[in-house]
Amino acid sequence: MCDMLPIRKGASPQVLTDAIHRIKSTPDTTLNWQQLDSGERAGVCGALIQEQGGLCAYCMRRIAVNNAHVEHIKPQSAGFGHNDPDSVDYANLLAVCDGFEGSQAGLTCDRARGDRPLTVNPTIPGTLEGIRYKRDGTIYSDDSTIDCDLKETLNLNQRLLLRNRSEALRSAYERLRVMGAKRGRASVAAFCKQYVEEHRTSAAARVPYDGIVVYFFARRARAAG
């Protein structure tokens, strides 16, 4: 598993359904994302954030409506003045962070991606297989195309992300150390197994940078048999 733990898309929120109806009902108006007003966009973004457990779909930083925006998995194929139904298809939308805009560390996530196509897709679990972590926070894949998505297109090995993932893993292992000292190794293995099962399936249970924790906890659980 990678930073992008699977995202289960739900039904389109009412704010998007209403916005599409408004746009379609307005004469001489094309259907595309740019036609949503700021309140409608914020409403869609909020629904996406809730669906994703409050984390960026790509790097798993904590996000909120005031520091996030809507990303299109399939890039917007047309701009103002053209119909682009994919741009208002809820299945095509994710909430993402600001990509470290203004930081000297370099842009990440969709700010690094631009309109380049992606093979890796958090709404398609199969594209997340074969992705690995190193203990220093480095993320990579055995698949060369996915590896390029992670390292180049999304720049997920940017130094701040490396630091934050490494710290998340360190904190998680400290928790295991304390638990093991109090309850024994069997309790640690059981906890790791439960954590992985819960955090892979429930976005609401996830914490920032949970991908690396889930990856190493899964290895720990497997090693315990």
Short mmCIF file of C-alpha atoms in Angstrom, two decimals:
data_model
loop_
_atom_site.label_atom_id
_atom_site.label_comp_id
_atom_site.label_asym_id
_atom_site.label_seq_id
_atom_site.Cartn_x
_atom_site.Cartn_y
_atom_site.Cartn_z
CA MET A 1 0.00 0.00 0.00
CA CYS A 2 1.11 3.56 -0.54
CA ASP A 3 0.27 6.99 0.77
CA MET A 4 -2.88 6.74 -1.26
CA LEU A 5 -4.87 4.28 0.79
CA PRO A 6 -8.02 3.24 -1.11
CA ILE A 7 -10.80 5.81 -1.27
CA ARG A 8 -14.33 4.48 -1.55
CA LYS A 9 -16.37 6.92 -3.55
CA GLY A 10 -19.87 7.55 -2.30
CA ALA A 11 -22.89 9.14 -3.93
CA SER A 12 -22.60 12.63 -5.36
CA PRO A 13 -23.33 15.22 -2.67
CA GLN A 14 -26.51 17.26 -3.00
CA VAL A 15 -24.54 20.48 -3.51
CA LEU A 16 -22.99 19.07 -6.70
CA THR A 17 -26.29 17.62 -7.92
CA ASP A 18 -27.97 20.99 -7.39
CA ALA A 19 -25.11 22.84 -9.09
CA ILE A 20 -25.32 20.62 -12.16
CA HIS A 21 -29.08 21.14 -12.31
CA ARG A 22 -28.61 24.91 -12.03
CA ILE A 23 -26.02 24.96 -14.80
CA LYS A 24 -28.10 22.80 -17.12
CA SER A 25 -31.13 24.99 -16.48
CA THR A 26 -29.29 28.20 -17.36
CA PRO A 27 -29.63 29.10 -21.06
CA ASP A 28 -26.45 29.29 -23.13
CA THR A 29 -24.31 27.90 -20.29
CA THR A 30 -21.87 25.04 -20.76
CA LEU A 31 -21.50 22.23 -18.26
CA ASN A 32 -18.05 22.27 -16.69
CA TRP A 33 -16.36 22.70 -13.32
CA GLN A 34 -15.62 26.38 -13.91
CA GLN A 35 -19.34 27.12 -13.88
CA LEU A 36 -19.68 26.21 -10.18
CA ASP A 37 -19.57 29.21 -7.89
CA SER A 38 -17.22 29.44 -4.91
CA GLY A 39 -19.80 28.22 -2.42
CA GLU A 40 -20.65 25.19 -4.53
CA ARG A 41 -16.99 24.31 -4.96
CA ALA A 42 -16.40 24.62 -1.22
CA GLY A 43 -19.38 22.35 -0.57
CA VAL A 44 -18.06 19.68 -2.93
CA CYS A 45 -14.60 19.98 -1.41
CA GLY A 46 -16.05 19.52 2.07
CA ALA A 47 -17.90 16.39 1.01
CA LEU A 48 -14.71 14.96 -0.49
CA ILE A 49 -12.69 15.75 2.63
CA GLN A 50 -15.22 13.98 4.82
CA GLU A 51 -15.21 10.98 2.47
CA GLN A 52 -11.41 10.82 2.68
CA GLY A 53 -11.20 11.06 6.45
CA GLY A 54 -9.79 14.59 6.37
CA LEU A 55 -6.63 13.62 4.49
CA CYS A 56 -5.16 14.59 1.12
CA ALA A 57 -5.90 11.85 -1.40
CA TYR A 58 -2.28 11.74 -2.53
CA CYS A 59 0.12 12.55 0.34
CA MET A 60 -2.25 12.01 3.30
CA ARG A 61 -1.55 15.36 4.98
CA ARG A 62 -4.37 16.69 7.15
CA ILE A 63 -6.59 19.03 5.12
CA ALA A 64 -9.63 21.23 5.65
CA VAL A 65 -11.79 23.30 3.30
CA ASN A 66 -9.67 26.40 3.92
CA ASN A 67 -6.42 24.75 2.77
CA ALA A 68 -7.61 22.18 0.23
CA HIS A 69 -9.05 22.14 -3.26
CA VAL A 70 -10.70 19.75 -5.69
CA GLU A 71 -8.52 17.61 -7.94
CA HIS A 72 -9.70 15.95 -11.15
CA ILE A 73 -8.37 12.41 -11.57
CA LYS A 74 -8.96 12.71 -15.29
CA PRO A 75 -7.65 16.22 -16.03
CA GLN A 76 -10.16 18.81 -17.11
CA SER A 77 -10.29 18.26 -20.85
CA ALA A 78 -11.92 21.54 -21.72
CA GLY A 79 -11.98 25.03 -20.25
CA PHE A 80 -14.51 27.79 -20.06
CA GLY A 81 -16.97 27.77 -22.94
CA HIS A 82 -16.88 24.00 -23.52
CA ASN A 83 -18.90 21.09 -22.19
CA ASP A 84 -16.80 18.84 -19.96
CA PRO A 85 -19.10 16.46 -18.03
CA ASP A 86 -16.13 14.56 -16.57
CA SER A 87 -15.13 17.71 -14.71
CA VAL A 88 -18.37 17.58 -12.68
CA ASP A 89 -18.50 13.79 -12.29
CA TYR A 90 -18.13 13.08 -8.56
CA ALA A 91 -16.35 9.80 -9.30
CA ASN A 92 -13.61 11.87 -10.97
CA LEU A 93 -13.05 14.21 -8.02
CA LEU A 94 -10.67 14.11 -5.05
CA ALA A 95 -9.73 16.55 -2.30
CA VAL A 96 -6.04 17.36 -2.14
CA CYS A 97 -3.67 19.59 -0.18
CA ASP A 98 -2.07 22.84 -1.32
CA GLY A 99 0.97 20.94 -2.61
CA PHE A 100 3.30 22.93 -0.30
CA GLU A 101 2.78 26.08 -2.34
CA GLY A 102 5.15 28.76 -1.14
CA SER A 103 7.61 26.27 0.34
CA GLN A 104 11.22 26.02 -0.78
CA ALA A 105 10.95 22.23 -0.58
CA GLY A 106 9.14 21.91 -3.94
CA LEU A 107 5.58 21.30 -5.08
CA THR A 108 3.80 18.00 -4.54
CA CYS A 109 0.53 16.24 -5.35
CA ASP A 110 -1.60 17.91 -8.03
CA ARG A 111 0.45 21.12 -7.91
CA ALA A 112 3.40 19.07 -9.14
CA ARG A 113 1.26 17.00 -11.48
CA GLY A 114 -0.43 19.72 -13.48
CA ASP A 115 -2.44 18.05 -16.26
CA ARG A 116 -0.15 15.06 -16.72
CA PRO A 117 -1.95 11.71 -16.79
CA LEU A 118 -1.69 9.29 -13.86
CA THR A 119 -1.85 5.52 -13.73
CA VAL A 120 -1.93 5.34 -9.94
CA ASN A 121 -5.42 6.13 -8.69
CA PRO A 122 -6.59 5.94 -5.05
CA THR A 123 -10.14 5.10 -6.17
CA ILE A 124 -8.83 1.96 -7.92
CA PRO A 125 -7.17 -0.25 -5.27
CA GLY A 126 -5.45 -2.41 -7.88
CA THR A 127 -3.25 0.50 -8.91
CA LEU A 128 -1.94 0.75 -5.34
CA GLU A 129 -0.53 -2.77 -5.27
CA GLY A 130 3.20 -3.22 -5.59
CA ILE A 131 3.97 0.05 -3.82
CA ARG A 132 6.60 -0.02 -1.10
CA TYR A 133 8.13 2.13 1.64
CA LYS A 134 11.55 2.46 3.18
CA ARG A 135 11.91 3.32 6.84
CA ASP A 136 13.22 6.79 6.00
CA GLY A 137 9.82 7.56 4.46
CA THR A 138 10.77 6.94 0.82
CA ILE A 139 7.91 5.67 -1.32
CA TYR A 140 8.48 3.65 -4.49
CA SER A 141 6.93 0.97 -6.66
CA ASP A 142 8.03 -2.20 -8.41
CA ASP A 143 5.98 -1.00 -11.39
CA SER A 144 8.01 1.53 -13.36
CA THR A 145 4.95 3.52 -14.47
CA ILE A 146 3.58 3.80 -10.93
CA ASP A 147 7.08 4.56 -9.64
CA CYS A 148 7.26 7.51 -12.05
CA ASP A 149 3.83 8.71 -10.90
CA LEU A 150 4.95 8.69 -7.27
CA LYS A 151 8.44 10.09 -7.59
CA GLU A 152 8.14 12.48 -10.53
CA THR A 153 4.55 13.35 -11.39
CA LEU A 154 3.34 13.74 -7.78
CA ASN A 155 6.78 14.33 -6.19
CA LEU A 156 5.85 12.31 -3.12
CA ASN A 157 9.47 11.98 -2.01
CA GLN A 158 9.75 15.70 -1.41
CA ARG A 159 11.87 16.24 1.71
CA LEU A 160 9.04 17.49 3.95
CA LEU A 161 6.91 14.48 3.10
CA LEU A 162 9.86 12.17 3.77
CA ARG A 163 10.35 13.78 7.16
CA ASN A 164 6.67 13.65 8.08
CA ARG A 165 6.21 10.03 7.01
CA SER A 166 9.35 9.00 8.87
CA GLU A 167 8.12 10.74 12.01
CA ALA A 168 4.68 9.10 11.70
CA LEU A 169 6.36 5.71 11.52
CA ARG A 170 8.67 6.48 14.44
CA SER A 171 5.70 7.50 16.60
CA ALA A 172 3.78 4.39 15.61
CA TYR A 173 6.66 2.10 16.52
CA GLU A 174 7.14 3.87 19.84
CA ARG A 175 3.52 3.06 20.57
CA LEU A 176 4.22 -0.59 19.77
CA ARG A 177 7.30 -0.58 21.99
CA VAL A 178 5.32 0.67 24.98
CA MET A 179 2.52 -1.78 24.28
CA GLY A 180 4.95 -4.68 23.99
CA ALA A 181 6.60 -3.83 27.29
CA LYS A 182 3.24 -3.82 29.05
CA ARG A 183 1.33 -6.59 27.30
CA GLY A 184 3.78 -8.76 25.38
CA ARG A 185 4.56 -9.51 21.74
CA ALA A 186 1.28 -11.34 21.07
CA SER A 187 -0.69 -8.21 21.93
CA VAL A 188 1.47 -6.14 19.56
CA ALA A 189 0.87 -8.55 16.68
CA ALA A 190 -2.88 -8.59 17.31
CA PHE A 191 -2.95 -4.79 17.49
CA CYS A 192 -1.05 -4.46 14.20
CA LYS A 193 -3.45 -6.83 12.46
CA GLN A 194 -6.50 -4.98 13.76
CA TYR A 195 -5.00 -1.58 12.89
CA VAL A 196 -4.29 -2.63 9.30
CA GLU A 197 -7.75 -4.08 8.76
CA GLU A 198 -9.49 -1.03 10.20
CA HIS A 199 -7.37 1.65 8.55
CA ARG A 200 -7.41 0.04 5.12
CA THR A 201 -11.19 -0.05 5.06
CA SER A 202 -12.29 2.98 7.10
CA ALA A 203 -11.22 6.45 6.00
CA ALA A 204 -12.64 7.85 9.23
CA ALA A 205 -10.08 5.87 11.24
CA ARG A 206 -7.05 7.16 9.38
CA VAL A 207 -4.46 9.58 10.67
CA PRO A 208 -2.00 11.76 8.70
CA TYR A 209 0.57 9.75 6.73
CA ASP A 210 -1.19 6.53 7.64
CA GLY A 211 -0.04 4.78 4.48
CA ILE A 212 3.46 4.10 5.78
CA VAL A 213 2.14 2.93 9.16
CA VAL A 214 -0.31 0.52 7.53
CA TYR A 215 2.46 -0.81 5.29
CA PHE A 216 4.89 -1.60 8.11
CA PHE A 217 2.22 -2.79 10.53
CA ALA A 218 1.04 -5.24 7.85
CA ARG A 219 4.58 -6.57 7.57
CA ARG A 220 4.76 -6.90 11.35
CA ALA A 221 1.48 -8.80 11.47
CA ARG A 222 2.56 -11.18 8.69
CA ALA A 223 5.89 -11.87 10.39
CA ALA A 224 4.04 -12.83 13.56
CA GLY A 225 2.08 -15.40 11.60
#
